[in-house]
Short mmCIF file of C-alpha atoms and ligand atoms in Angstrom, two decimals:
data_model
loop_
_atom_site.label_atom_id
_atom_site.label_comp_id
_atom_site.label_asym_id
_atom_site.label_seq_id
_atom_site.Cartn_x
_atom_site.Cartn_y
_atom_site.Cartn_z
CA MET R 1089 13.48 2.27 25.21
CA LYS R 1090 10.06 2.11 27.21
CA THR R 1091 8.04 -0.92 28.05
CA TRP R 1092 4.68 -1.22 29.40
CA ALA R 1093 3.22 -3.75 31.25
CA ARG R 1094 -0.20 -4.44 32.53
CA ALA R 1095 -0.30 -5.06 36.52
CA SER R 1096 -2.38 -7.33 38.61
CA ASN R 1097 -4.76 -4.82 39.28
CA GLU R 1098 -5.33 -4.27 35.48
CA LYS R 1099 -4.50 -0.63 35.45
CA LEU R 1100 -1.41 0.23 33.32
CA ARG R 1101 1.83 0.52 34.93
CA TYR R 1102 5.21 1.40 33.87
CA ASP R 1103 8.26 -0.35 33.91
CA ALA R 1104 11.47 0.46 34.02
CA PRO R 1105 13.31 0.31 30.44
CA VAL R 1106 15.67 -2.35 29.51
CA VAL R 1107 18.54 -0.83 31.05
CA SER R 1108 17.90 1.37 34.02
CA ARG R 1109 20.45 2.42 36.28
CA TYR R 1110 20.36 5.33 38.73
CA TYR R 1111 23.41 7.44 40.37
CA LEU R 1112 22.24 9.49 43.29
CA GLU R 1113 23.71 12.09 44.96
CA THR R 1114 22.78 13.34 48.49
CA PHE R 1115 23.67 16.73 49.80
CA GLY R 1116 22.69 17.89 53.75
CA CYS R 1117 21.62 16.21 56.98
CA GLN R 1118 20.69 12.97 57.91
CA MET R 1119 17.02 13.08 57.06
CA ASN R 1120 18.51 13.73 53.25
CA VAL R 1121 20.55 10.69 53.63
CA HIS R 1122 17.29 8.73 54.99
CA ASP R 1123 15.32 10.30 52.07
CA SER R 1124 17.91 8.68 49.64
CA ASP R 1125 18.10 5.48 51.07
CA ARG R 1126 14.26 5.13 50.61
CA MET R 1127 14.50 6.67 46.99
CA GLY R 1128 16.96 3.92 46.34
CA GLU R 1129 14.67 1.15 47.61
CA VAL R 1130 11.76 2.50 45.50
CA LEU R 1131 13.56 2.74 42.73
CA ARG R 1132 15.18 -0.87 42.96
CA ALA R 1133 11.69 -1.89 43.35
CA HIS R 1134 10.80 -0.62 39.55
CA GLY R 1135 13.84 -2.40 38.65
CA TRP R 1136 16.50 0.13 38.68
CA THR R 1137 20.03 -0.76 39.42
CA ALA R 1138 22.16 1.78 41.63
CA VAL R 1139 25.85 2.89 39.81
CA ASP R 1140 28.54 5.00 41.16
CA SER R 1141 28.91 7.61 38.36
CA ALA R 1142 26.52 9.52 36.39
CA GLU R 1143 28.27 8.52 33.16
CA ASP R 1144 27.05 4.99 33.94
CA ALA R 1145 23.36 6.05 34.33
CA GLU R 1146 20.19 6.44 32.72
CA LEU R 1147 18.76 8.33 35.94
CA VAL R 1148 20.47 11.11 37.76
CA VAL R 1149 18.89 12.07 41.35
CA PHE R 1150 20.41 15.14 43.16
CA ASN R 1151 18.90 15.16 46.82
CA THR R 1152 19.27 18.58 47.89
CA CYS R 1153 19.82 20.70 51.04
CA SER R 1154 19.20 24.36 51.25
CA VAL R 1155 19.26 24.83 54.72
CA ARG R 1156 22.62 26.55 54.53
CA GLU R 1157 24.78 27.30 51.70
CA LYS R 1158 23.75 29.07 48.27
CA ALA R 1159 22.08 25.78 47.54
CA GLU R 1160 20.46 26.92 44.03
CA GLN R 1161 24.01 27.96 42.75
CA LYS R 1162 25.32 24.68 44.01
CA LEU R 1163 22.71 22.52 42.06
CA ARG R 1164 23.24 24.72 38.91
CA SER R 1165 26.97 23.94 39.22
CA GLU R 1166 25.99 19.92 39.69
CA VAL R 1167 23.75 19.98 37.25
CA GLY R 1168 26.14 21.87 34.72
CA LYS R 1169 28.44 19.44 34.94
CA LEU R 1170 25.95 16.86 33.23
CA ALA R 1171 25.77 19.14 30.23
CA PRO R 1172 27.89 17.33 27.90
CA LEU R 1173 26.64 13.86 28.79
CA LYS R 1174 22.92 15.27 28.55
CA ALA R 1175 23.88 16.61 25.07
CA ALA R 1176 25.51 13.11 24.04
CA ARG R 1177 22.64 11.04 25.66
CA PRO R 1178 19.43 13.26 25.51
CA ASP R 1179 17.77 10.16 27.11
CA LEU R 1180 19.67 10.95 30.19
CA VAL R 1181 16.79 11.96 32.93
CA ILE R 1182 17.96 14.67 35.68
CA ALA R 1183 15.99 14.44 38.71
CA VAL R 1184 16.24 16.95 41.53
CA ALA R 1185 14.74 15.83 44.87
CA GLY R 1186 14.91 17.21 48.56
CA CYS R 1187 14.94 20.69 50.00
CA VAL R 1188 15.45 22.90 46.84
CA ALA R 1189 13.23 21.27 44.81
CA GLN R 1190 10.60 21.49 47.40
CA GLN R 1191 11.33 25.22 47.98
CA GLU R 1192 11.29 25.95 44.76
CA GLY R 1193 9.40 23.41 42.82
CA GLU R 1194 8.25 24.14 39.16
CA LYS R 1195 10.20 27.53 39.17
CA LEU R 1196 13.65 25.31 38.96
CA LEU R 1197 12.71 23.58 35.68
CA LYS R 1198 12.65 27.35 34.32
CA ARG R 1199 15.51 28.50 35.77
CA VAL R 1200 17.92 25.73 35.68
CA ALA R 1201 18.42 24.06 32.31
CA HIS R 1202 18.58 20.24 31.90
CA ILE R 1203 16.30 19.30 35.15
CA ASP R 1204 13.30 17.13 33.79
CA ILE R 1205 11.91 16.19 36.98
CA VAL R 1206 11.81 17.91 40.35
CA VAL R 1207 10.39 16.02 43.48
CA GLY R 1208 9.77 16.80 46.93
CA PRO R 1209 10.27 14.45 50.10
CA ASP R 1210 6.67 13.78 50.38
CA ASN R 1211 6.46 12.68 46.76
CA ILE R 1212 9.42 10.05 46.65
CA LEU R 1213 7.05 7.38 45.96
CA GLU R 1214 6.18 9.13 42.55
CA LEU R 1215 9.46 8.86 41.29
CA PRO R 1216 9.88 5.54 39.20
CA LYS R 1217 6.41 6.71 37.39
CA LEU R 1218 7.78 10.46 36.65
CA VAL R 1219 11.05 8.92 35.15
CA GLN R 1220 9.12 6.58 33.07
CA GLU R 1221 7.18 9.43 31.70
CA GLN R 1222 10.30 11.48 30.79
CA LEU R 1223 11.39 8.13 29.06
CA ALA R 1224 8.32 8.24 27.09
CA GLY R 1225 8.80 11.93 26.16
CA ALA R 1226 6.74 13.86 28.62
CA PRO R 1227 7.62 17.54 29.37
CA PRO R 1228 9.39 18.27 32.33
CA ARG R 1229 7.31 17.89 35.56
CA ALA R 1230 7.35 19.05 39.18
CA ARG R 1231 5.45 17.28 42.04
CA THR R 1232 5.87 19.06 45.27
CA GLU R 1233 3.02 18.56 47.17
CA PHE R 1234 2.95 17.86 51.05
CA ASP R 1235 0.79 15.01 52.39
CA LEU R 1236 -1.02 16.78 54.82
CA VAL R 1237 -4.11 14.96 54.51
CA GLU R 1238 -3.15 11.35 54.64
CA THR R 1239 0.49 11.51 55.77
CA SER R 1240 2.54 8.74 55.23
CA PHE R 1241 5.92 7.27 55.95
CA LEU R 1242 8.10 5.27 53.45
CA SER R 1243 9.17 2.05 55.72
CA ALA R 1244 12.72 0.83 55.09
CA SER R 1245 13.12 -2.47 53.38
CA PRO R 1246 16.35 -3.86 55.01
CA GLU R 1247 18.28 -6.01 52.70
CA ALA R 1248 19.79 -9.19 53.87
CA GLY R 1249 23.56 -8.75 54.48
CA ARG R 1250 23.60 -5.06 53.73
CA THR R 1251 22.29 -3.93 57.33
CA PRO R 1252 24.11 -1.32 58.41
CA ALA R 1253 25.26 -1.36 62.22
CA SER R 1254 23.50 1.73 62.72
CA ALA R 1255 19.81 2.62 61.18
CA MET R 1256 17.77 5.57 60.91
CA VAL R 1257 14.18 5.54 61.66
CA THR R 1258 12.01 8.23 60.77
CA THR R 1259 9.70 9.60 63.74
CA MET R 1260 7.81 12.76 62.59
CA LYS R 1261 8.48 15.31 59.81
CA GLY R 1262 7.88 18.92 59.36
CA CYS R 1263 8.40 21.58 61.78
CA ASP R 1264 6.25 24.04 63.89
CA GLU R 1265 8.79 26.18 65.16
CA ARG R 1266 9.30 29.53 63.67
CA CYS R 1267 13.14 30.20 64.07
CA SER R 1268 13.58 33.24 62.07
CA PHE R 1269 17.02 32.01 60.17
CA CYS R 1270 15.44 28.76 59.38
CA ILE R 1271 14.04 27.60 55.83
CA VAL R 1272 12.95 24.03 56.99
CA PRO R 1273 9.38 24.79 58.14
CA TYR R 1274 8.87 26.02 54.36
CA THR R 1275 10.88 22.95 52.87
CA ARG R 1276 9.67 20.48 55.07
CA GLY R 1277 5.77 21.81 56.06
CA PRO R 1278 4.23 21.56 59.52
CA GLU R 1279 4.79 18.63 62.00
CA ARG R 1280 3.41 15.34 61.14
CA TYR R 1281 3.95 12.38 63.44
CA ARG R 1282 4.22 8.71 62.67
CA PRO R 1283 2.51 6.51 64.84
CA ALA R 1284 4.27 4.69 67.49
CA ALA R 1285 3.36 1.23 66.14
CA GLU R 1286 4.73 1.92 63.12
CA ILE R 1287 7.91 3.47 64.33
CA VAL R 1288 8.56 0.11 66.51
CA ASN R 1289 7.92 -2.29 63.93
CA GLU R 1290 10.19 -0.38 61.56
CA VAL R 1291 12.71 -0.74 64.49
CA ALA R 1292 12.21 -4.14 65.20
CA LYS R 1293 12.62 -4.64 61.35
CA TRP R 1294 16.13 -3.20 61.46
CA VAL R 1295 17.04 -5.02 64.75
CA SER R 1296 15.84 -8.58 63.30
CA SER R 1297 17.87 -8.01 59.82
CA GLY R 1298 21.27 -7.25 62.13
CA ALA R 1299 21.23 -3.76 63.38
CA GLN R 1300 22.38 -2.88 66.59
CA GLU R 1301 21.97 0.78 66.91
CA VAL R 1302 19.03 2.92 65.94
CA LEU R 1303 19.11 6.74 65.03
CA LEU R 1304 15.61 8.18 65.27
CA LEU R 1305 15.11 11.17 62.74
CA GLY R 1306 12.76 14.19 63.11
CA GLN R 1307 13.24 18.00 62.61
CA THR R 1308 12.25 18.56 66.26
CA VAL R 1309 12.76 14.97 67.08
CA ASP R 1310 11.54 15.58 70.78
CA SER R 1311 8.04 17.35 69.92
CA TYR R 1312 6.67 13.70 69.23
CA ARG R 1313 2.98 12.81 70.11
CA ASP R 1314 0.87 9.82 69.59
CA GLU R 1315 -2.55 9.28 71.21
CA SER R 1316 -1.66 5.50 71.61
CA LEU R 1317 1.20 6.57 74.05
CA PRO R 1318 0.44 7.91 77.94
CA PRO R 1319 -0.32 11.61 77.84
CA PRO R 1320 2.25 14.00 78.63
CA GLU R 1321 3.34 14.54 81.99
CA SER R 1322 1.50 18.00 82.19
CA ASP R 1323 -0.20 20.56 80.51
CA ASN R 1324 2.99 22.64 79.52
CA PRO R 1325 3.23 22.96 76.01
CA ASP R 1326 7.19 22.03 76.16
CA GLU R 1327 6.27 18.24 77.31
CA SER R 1328 5.74 15.89 74.60
CA GLN R 1329 5.31 11.95 74.43
CA PHE R 1330 9.07 11.67 73.11
CA PRO R 1331 10.14 10.42 76.71
CA SER R 1332 7.39 7.56 76.31
CA LEU R 1333 8.12 6.75 72.62
CA LEU R 1334 11.78 6.11 73.72
CA ARG R 1335 10.46 4.00 76.70
CA VAL R 1336 8.17 1.99 74.37
CA ILE R 1337 10.90 1.19 71.91
CA ALA R 1338 13.45 0.08 74.39
CA GLU R 1339 10.65 -2.32 75.92
CA SER R 1340 9.48 -3.28 72.62
CA VAL R 1341 12.45 -4.24 71.05
CA PRO R 1342 14.66 -6.03 73.58
CA GLY R 1343 17.27 -7.04 70.78
CA LEU R 1344 18.06 -3.16 70.16
CA LYS R 1345 21.43 -2.42 71.89
CA ARG R 1346 21.66 1.36 71.31
CA LEU R 1347 19.29 4.40 70.87
CA ARG R 1348 19.88 7.99 69.54
CA TYR R 1349 17.92 10.45 68.10
CA THR R 1350 18.47 13.68 66.67
CA SER R 1351 17.58 16.96 66.48
CA PRO R 1352 15.97 17.52 69.56
CA HIS R 1353 14.78 21.05 70.16
CA PRO R 1354 15.85 22.74 73.68
CA ARG R 1355 12.03 23.68 74.38
CA HIS R 1356 11.37 19.84 74.75
CA ALA R 1357 13.94 18.70 76.59
CA THR R 1358 12.45 18.70 80.08
CA ALA R 1359 12.72 16.80 83.26
CA SER R 1360 10.85 13.71 81.70
CA LEU R 1361 13.13 13.46 79.14
CA ALA R 1362 16.07 13.59 81.50
CA ARG R 1363 14.58 10.84 83.55
CA ALA R 1364 14.14 8.77 80.43
CA HIS R 1365 17.69 9.19 79.78
CA ALA R 1366 18.57 8.16 83.43
CA GLU R 1367 16.32 5.08 83.33
CA VAL R 1368 16.58 3.71 79.86
CA GLY R 1369 19.67 1.66 79.48
CA ILE R 1370 20.08 1.45 75.61
CA LEU R 1371 19.96 5.17 75.52
CA ALA R 1372 23.25 7.11 74.15
CA HIS R 1373 25.17 8.78 76.65
CA HIS R 1374 25.12 11.84 74.35
CA ILE R 1375 22.64 14.42 73.16
CA HIS R 1376 22.85 16.89 70.27
CA LEU R 1377 20.97 19.85 71.68
CA PRO R 1378 21.54 22.99 69.30
CA VAL R 1379 21.36 25.78 71.07
CA GLN R 1380 22.35 28.41 68.36
CA SER R 1381 23.40 31.60 70.74
CA GLY R 1382 24.46 32.30 74.08
CA SER R 1383 22.85 35.75 74.13
CA ASN R 1384 19.50 36.14 75.37
CA ARG R 1385 19.02 39.40 72.96
CA VAL R 1386 19.94 37.06 69.95
CA LEU R 1387 17.92 34.08 71.20
CA LYS R 1388 14.79 36.34 71.06
CA ARG R 1389 15.73 37.59 67.52
CA MET R 1390 15.98 34.10 66.23
CA ILE R 1391 12.75 33.36 67.81
CA ARG R 1392 14.18 30.48 69.84
CA ARG R 1393 11.43 30.51 72.76
CA TYR R 1394 14.03 29.96 75.68
CA THR R 1395 16.38 32.12 77.17
CA ARG R 1396 20.04 31.24 78.04
CA GLU R 1397 19.35 30.68 81.27
CA GLU R 1398 16.75 27.93 80.88
CA PHE R 1399 18.82 26.40 77.98
CA VAL R 1400 21.44 25.77 80.93
CA ILE R 1401 19.15 24.08 83.10
CA ARG R 1402 17.65 21.93 80.68
CA ALA R 1403 21.22 20.91 79.56
CA ARG R 1404 22.55 20.54 83.11
CA ARG R 1405 19.47 18.43 83.84
CA LEU R 1406 20.41 16.34 81.09
CA LEU R 1407 24.13 16.01 81.72
CA ALA R 1408 23.23 14.76 85.06
CA ALA R 1409 21.32 11.98 83.98
CA GLN R 1410 24.28 9.81 83.54
CA PRO R 1411 27.57 10.36 84.97
CA ASP R 1412 29.61 10.29 81.83
CA MET R 1413 26.95 12.18 79.55
CA THR R 1414 28.07 14.62 76.84
CA MET R 1415 26.58 17.17 74.54
CA SER R 1416 27.43 18.95 71.36
CA THR R 1417 25.19 21.76 69.83
CA ASP R 1418 25.15 23.56 66.89
CA ILE R 1419 25.67 27.64 66.68
CA ILE R 1420 25.27 30.18 64.13
CA VAL R 1421 27.88 33.36 64.34
CA GLY R 1422 27.05 36.73 62.94
CA PHE R 1423 23.30 36.48 63.18
CA PRO R 1424 21.80 40.05 62.35
CA GLY R 1425 22.45 42.50 65.02
CA GLU R 1426 24.87 39.96 66.55
CA THR R 1427 27.60 42.37 68.86
CA ASP R 1428 30.89 41.36 70.09
CA GLU R 1429 29.36 40.98 73.55
CA ASP R 1430 26.86 38.73 72.19
CA PHE R 1431 29.18 36.67 70.60
CA GLU R 1432 30.99 36.63 73.78
CA ALA R 1433 28.02 35.15 75.69
CA THR R 1434 28.08 32.64 73.10
CA LEU R 1435 31.55 31.53 74.17
CA SER R 1436 30.96 31.88 77.74
CA LEU R 1437 27.87 29.30 77.29
CA ILE R 1438 30.06 26.80 75.23
CA ARG R 1439 32.37 26.89 78.26
CA GLU R 1440 29.49 26.91 81.00
CA VAL R 1441 27.51 24.03 79.45
CA GLY R 1442 31.06 22.36 78.78
CA PHE R 1443 29.77 21.00 74.98
CA THR R 1444 32.32 18.53 73.69
CA ALA R 1445 31.56 19.18 70.32
CA LEU R 1446 29.56 21.57 67.88
CA PHE R 1447 28.66 22.21 64.61
CA GLY R 1448 29.51 26.11 63.80
CA PHE R 1449 27.97 28.25 60.94
CA LYS R 1450 28.21 31.65 59.47
CA TYR R 1451 24.71 32.96 59.24
CA SER R 1452 23.38 32.55 55.89
CA PRO R 1453 19.97 34.59 54.63
CA ARG R 1454 17.57 31.95 53.47
CA PRO R 1455 14.91 32.57 51.43
CA TYR R 1456 11.19 32.68 52.79
CA THR R 1457 12.74 33.02 56.32
CA PRO R 1458 11.46 35.89 59.13
CA ALA R 1459 15.04 36.69 59.33
CA LEU R 1460 15.10 38.18 55.77
CA HIS R 1461 13.66 41.27 57.45
CA LEU R 1462 16.48 41.92 59.69
CA VAL R 1463 19.60 43.27 57.83
CA ASP R 1464 22.78 41.23 57.27
CA ASP R 1465 24.74 43.35 59.07
CA VAL R 1466 27.85 41.13 60.48
CA PRO R 1467 30.57 41.66 58.00
CA GLU R 1468 31.81 38.73 56.37
CA SER R 1469 35.36 38.95 57.80
CA VAL R 1470 33.71 39.31 61.52
CA LYS R 1471 31.72 36.21 60.93
CA ALA R 1472 34.90 34.27 59.67
CA GLN R 1473 36.67 35.56 62.83
CA ARG R 1474 34.02 34.68 65.32
CA LEU R 1475 33.74 31.15 63.50
CA ALA R 1476 37.43 30.69 64.15
CA ARG R 1477 37.27 31.64 67.86
CA LEU R 1478 34.22 29.37 68.26
CA PHE R 1479 36.40 26.34 66.74
CA GLU R 1480 39.36 27.55 68.93
CA THR R 1481 37.16 27.34 71.88
CA ILE R 1482 35.45 24.02 71.25
CA GLU R 1483 38.62 22.47 70.29
CA LEU R 1484 40.54 23.15 73.45
CA GLN R 1485 37.17 21.33 75.16
CA GLY R 1486 36.95 18.42 72.66
CA ALA R 1487 40.40 18.01 73.11
CA ALA R 1488 40.42 17.73 76.61
CA HIS R 1489 37.74 15.58 77.27
CA LEU R 1490 38.99 12.88 74.28
CA GLN R 1491 42.46 12.98 76.33
CA GLY R 1492 40.62 12.21 79.34
CA LEU R 1493 39.59 9.02 77.70
CA ILE R 1494 43.07 7.81 77.19
CA GLY R 1495 43.36 4.22 79.24
CA ARG R 1496 39.67 3.73 79.40
CA GLN R 1497 37.76 0.86 78.23
CA GLU R 1498 34.90 1.89 75.97
CA TRP R 1499 32.23 -0.65 74.03
CA VAL R 1500 32.79 0.65 70.42
CA LEU R 1501 29.96 -0.21 67.89
CA PHE R 1502 32.06 -0.64 64.75
CA GLU R 1503 30.41 0.87 61.17
CA GLY R 1504 33.04 -0.68 58.99
CA ALA R 1505 36.17 0.17 57.16
CA SER R 1506 37.67 3.73 58.27
CA LYS R 1507 37.76 6.48 55.43
CA THR R 1508 41.48 6.53 55.83
CA ASP R 1509 41.62 2.56 55.65
CA LYS R 1510 44.28 1.48 53.04
CA ASN R 1511 44.35 -2.02 53.59
CA VAL R 1512 48.23 -2.07 53.54
CA GLY R 1513 50.66 -4.09 55.52
CA GLY R 1514 48.31 -7.00 56.09
CA LEU R 1515 46.37 -4.35 58.45
CA ARG R 1516 43.30 -2.62 57.69
CA ARG R 1517 41.53 0.38 60.11
CA PHE R 1518 38.13 0.09 61.24
CA GLN R 1519 35.90 3.00 62.45
CA GLY R 1520 33.20 2.80 65.03
CA ARG R 1521 31.68 4.77 67.85
CA THR R 1522 31.22 4.75 71.68
CA LEU R 1523 28.19 5.11 73.64
CA ARG R 1524 28.94 8.64 73.98
CA ASN R 1525 29.38 8.81 70.01
CA GLU R 1526 33.16 9.41 70.29
CA ILE R 1527 34.83 8.19 66.69
CA VAL R 1528 37.20 5.12 67.76
CA HIS R 1529 39.66 3.63 65.15
CA VAL R 1530 41.19 0.56 65.33
CA GLN R 1531 43.75 -1.29 63.59
CA ILE R 1532 43.55 -5.33 63.11
CA PRO R 1533 44.86 -7.76 60.51
CA SER R 1534 42.97 -7.31 57.25
CA GLU R 1535 41.75 -11.18 57.21
CA TYR R 1536 39.33 -9.85 60.04
CA ASP R 1537 36.10 -7.86 59.73
CA LEU R 1538 34.71 -5.62 62.39
CA THR R 1539 31.31 -4.35 60.34
CA ASN R 1540 28.42 -4.07 62.72
CA VAL R 1541 30.51 -5.73 65.42
CA MET R 1542 30.41 -4.35 69.19
CA ALA R 1543 33.56 -4.82 70.96
CA LEU R 1544 35.39 -3.78 73.41
CA ALA R 1545 38.47 -1.27 72.96
CA THR R 1546 40.82 0.09 75.20
CA ILE R 1547 41.44 4.01 74.26
CA ALA R 1548 44.97 4.35 73.36
CA ARG R 1549 45.41 7.94 71.81
CA ALA R 1550 43.35 10.95 71.28
CA ASN R 1551 43.27 12.70 67.89
CA LYS R 1552 42.17 16.11 67.27
CA HIS R 1553 38.41 14.80 66.88
CA SER R 1554 38.70 11.23 67.30
CA LEU R 1555 40.08 8.32 69.37
CA GLU R 1556 42.62 5.68 68.77
CA GLY R 1557 41.69 2.32 70.42
CA GLU R 1558 43.11 -1.36 70.49
CA LEU R 1559 41.15 -4.73 70.90
CA GLU R 1560 43.26 -6.82 73.20
CA GLY R 1561 43.43 -10.72 72.55
CA ASP R 1562 43.81 -12.05 75.80
CA ARG R 1563 40.95 -9.97 76.90
CA MET R 1564 38.60 -11.26 73.93
CA GLU R 1565 39.56 -15.12 74.92
CA THR R 1566 37.53 -14.60 77.91
CA LEU R 1567 34.42 -13.59 75.96
CA PRO R 1568 31.96 -15.23 74.23
CA ARG R 1569 32.98 -15.89 70.63
CA ARG R 1570 30.87 -14.43 67.55
CA MET R 1571 31.78 -16.16 64.30
CA ARG R 1572 31.59 -14.11 61.28
CA THR R 1573 33.71 -15.72 58.87
CA SER R 1574 35.62 -18.97 58.82
CA ARG R 1575 38.41 -16.89 60.41
CA SER R 1576 36.81 -14.29 62.57
CA LEU R 1577 37.88 -12.07 65.48
CA PRO R 1578 36.45 -13.86 68.72
CA LEU R 1579 34.46 -10.65 69.41
CA VAL R 1580 31.29 -10.13 71.09
CA ARG R 1581 28.30 -7.81 71.21
CA GLN R 1582 27.17 -6.13 74.45
CA THR R 1583 24.94 -7.74 76.56
N1 5AD H 1462 22.69 30.26 58.44
C1 5AD H 1462 23.37 29.58 58.84
N2 5AD H 1462 22.93 28.50 59.85
C2 5AD H 1462 21.96 27.85 59.78
N3 5AD H 1462 21.19 26.94 60.19
C3 5AD H 1462 20.26 26.61 59.83
N4 5AD H 1462 19.69 27.92 59.35
C4 5AD H 1462 20.87 28.64 59.20
C5 5AD H 1462 21.23 29.78 58.17
N5 5AD H 1462 20.18 30.47 57.92
C6 5AD H 1462 22.30 25.82 61.14
C7 5AD H 1462 21.45 25.81 62.53
C8 5AD H 1462 20.86 24.51 62.49
C9 5AD H 1462 21.97 23.54 61.37
C10 5AD H 1462 21.18 22.26 60.99
O1 5AD H 1462 22.00 24.58 60.65
O2 5AD H 1462 22.37 25.79 63.45
O3 5AD H 1462 20.90 24.16 63.79
#
């Protein structure tokens, strides 16, 4: 099965087996999606081809998440499903990547049967070699070393004709915060920043290959620092060079139409960041700013390093940067010691700030986190009730916001066909996002393709979490045409 080849540098290198197909499944956040994209590129560069099912693959990779759910249990069940396949084809290589891999390392090999490779986020480049070692009969291996000395960021390799409308670009990795509930500092290590020039280059590469939007990624994306940029506005440790990075990207890559980032920590949401939102034209009119709780008592126990009052000032300042700016957030309910009164404070904060959307989670104790020393004393039933009330509150606000958009015209960047697209009756449904990040669906004749097209839509209806829009022919006629196929819709990109 295995083939060896001599590389030009005369070192022995491994080549992929004659048949080399991989199946990659991703769990968790956008950073994991991004890491999976890079993993796919690294594998393809070594001769591997992606397939849609484990049955068709010689290599299965699970890129795991451990931030909330019972991650190891979930992984065990996913790997367990492959047991019959592994019994029939012992050559099948099963690799575990991502945060569970980093968190448990070598221990995973002992605890979960059938795993051949454990590979951490900073060891992705080693994956092809690790797989080849397995195919050559090596014992199972774990590689989970942070690149603390020689930090590197895997560069994207956009493929012609497969560029997404919105591309993800990493700006930093790791986290120096010590929020008591969070496992990320353990699974992703300390903060390391990617040089600004490298970031700008990658953004430019995506734009020249057709992406219209870039989403900057980092665990605390707004703590960014780089010596080549102008210094932070003051010695205040909350100030960072993230606002400068945003400005530099916008100035250096004029073809970029939209710029987003996730996830910022409220500590760095300073006046200079709000100013960037007011002044940098391509920045989204939306920010996802995780607050976690509205109670000062709980925020302190979470080690969030801001008070409710400070958060409100920061949020209002950002919301004032653009007339139609919106904000979403993350909330944890049932953190150890959270009383009814604390939870009411969270609901009142949601109303006070006017978030239009949120992600809500029941607190779950995570290994290696400081909050493990606190008693997980909020009963499951109370956590569930609080989560339900949280969703009721946000759904009222979110629905009112979406209703208020009916009749308005919005520039929508279409990502591709909707998940609900059935391509029946000569009509297709496409999905895109407004500058504020609301999801918009439109229905158009099926001979047209809206993938990666920026178009002006009139909002006709509001669903619970998305909008229905219409593209009007007469308005399109007045716009410059953008030919996509021989029978393309006369749509344009935003200028
Ligand atoms: N329990 C519940 N939710 C958590 N999050 C992170 N850690 C935990 C935990 N132990 C949530 C936070 C964070 C989001 C990514 O996941 O709200 O912002």
